[in-house]
DNA sequence: CTGAAAGCGCTTACAG
DNA sequence: CTGAAAGCGCTTACAG
């Protein structure tokens, strides 16, 4: 900026005023133009770190996401992309911190080294201690989860309705022995998929069916093994909900290969809706999430949190379920 | 840091020396311990911006990736994750800038505002002007592409062998009219998929077959339409290479639905290997990329570039092809 | 061995 | 309307 000021023949203060369009400052049009031209010629790019160091507040928002989350928590990743856009439009700098290895206090340390205005991460990266530490540093910790939390302001992306709708569809077909496939039972608070399947189990039981959640990581052997054990033990369910289309497709394929009739013997459906559903035979019945992410404007919740105007009501996004009935249920 | 120094009863300089383990400084063990304890009690986190402002060099490396790239350029995303890990292990801070809307000079401006040591982005985000601008600012611009470039140091992730292997497999089966499906013809320099399919076409032609690249964006209607037009016009190929498993699966499904026999009438295979291949019937023959990303150590190339020791040989990763013959070719 | 001081690139109250 | 000056949190040559 010194170079710009020198070239324009003004002081650094004046250059700063025109480059920042500082409200109070009345700079004659001619001076303004000279500064702007000098900045243009020198390709001046302001140094955001120096600025925030001086101002005492940062315009940086750090989002923490990793490859595993992308796969495991698709919905929250989609949400994060949208949040990032909203936040950038409000004039903040949004950067992703992608180190998958850190959580809790270690994560807090690496975020705080950047002195951001706020940090946005899935709930499982926070602990009580790390939230205290982040808050003490003047940074706003914001979480994303499928369920509200007392720990810190949390953007709720609730995909429970997808699991419930899937279970209710099976109940409507007369299924009484239902398996919810995927996520870790008892870890509903940790993983989106766990929550979705827990909700499916709850809905199935509420409808008078027998239901249990079975952990499953999609793959050919896992699916063949699972179906094999059902047949060997005589515990074949009459309805299966897969946490994702991929989960459901693997079991469907293994069932068909084992000679089980779908949907006559076992109905299968997925609690989400990926294109894969059209590619398997019989075609998979799915539950689509009817939320237009573009309209969600979740960034508004984050911006409110930064400004100390956190409003939990602004931060809840429930994914409305829409049945896509094909051939398997 | 002032707080830490005060609490430990030393000057800020001394605190800085022990906290940074500055080589030249000989600090008595007792003083060291006092400073460390104070830092611990106060949960001191160094302010990286202040540090790099003072030092005149930054330990930040910015990677630019967006959702669309993740889908379109899967390989380079996987590569980027690995690069990020290598760079972090070398003591740098690696952050992702995820704004999909900026390229060229606009992108350069938003990167340079952070004054990073280096920036890493797909080649198509750079222009001659932006490279000059970034270099002038003392930041090292590094690109990723499937092919070398003169513009700036480029990490080459060459997936051409996947396309070639696919075409050669079809040639070996006696196919003479081959379609390479996906990417944009003539845009081989822009997209990985385009490059992969261009290589497939080249290999097919080199083997004496007729071959052409057909743009295709995976989906049920697109596949049905494409197969329908082949049948109507009598232009059914005898071999199809899909740029990805998803591309191939859609065409496979549409062919089977239209009563075409696979592989007898048309052989189909994918120039990558996703789990989906096992889920469709007949099972898709694929080409796996036999590169252990963990062993690629692409970060070494980036680190070399930062240190002004760029070595193109270090930066080329060719994906070795491994045929996974299933039922469709 | 330790501290006082300068300075990285900025912003902003203050004085002229 | 414009400039001199202080100061954000740090590092590091320099003097004691």
XYZ file of C-alpha atoms (C1' of nucleotides) in Angstrom, chain B residues 1 12 16-17 44 51 54, chain D residues 8-14:
14
model
C 2.604 -14.070 23.935
C 8.668 -11.354 25.093
C 9.492 -16.274 21.650
C 12.835 -18.068 21.736
C -1.320 -20.038 24.308
C 4.325 -14.516 12.669
C 6.942 -10.349 10.693
C -2.270 -5.221 16.186
C 1.143 -10.024 17.641
C 4.957 -11.510 16.498
C 10.557 -12.256 15.398
C 15.269 -11.245 15.486
C 19.517 -8.581 14.992
C 21.714 -6.024 18.440
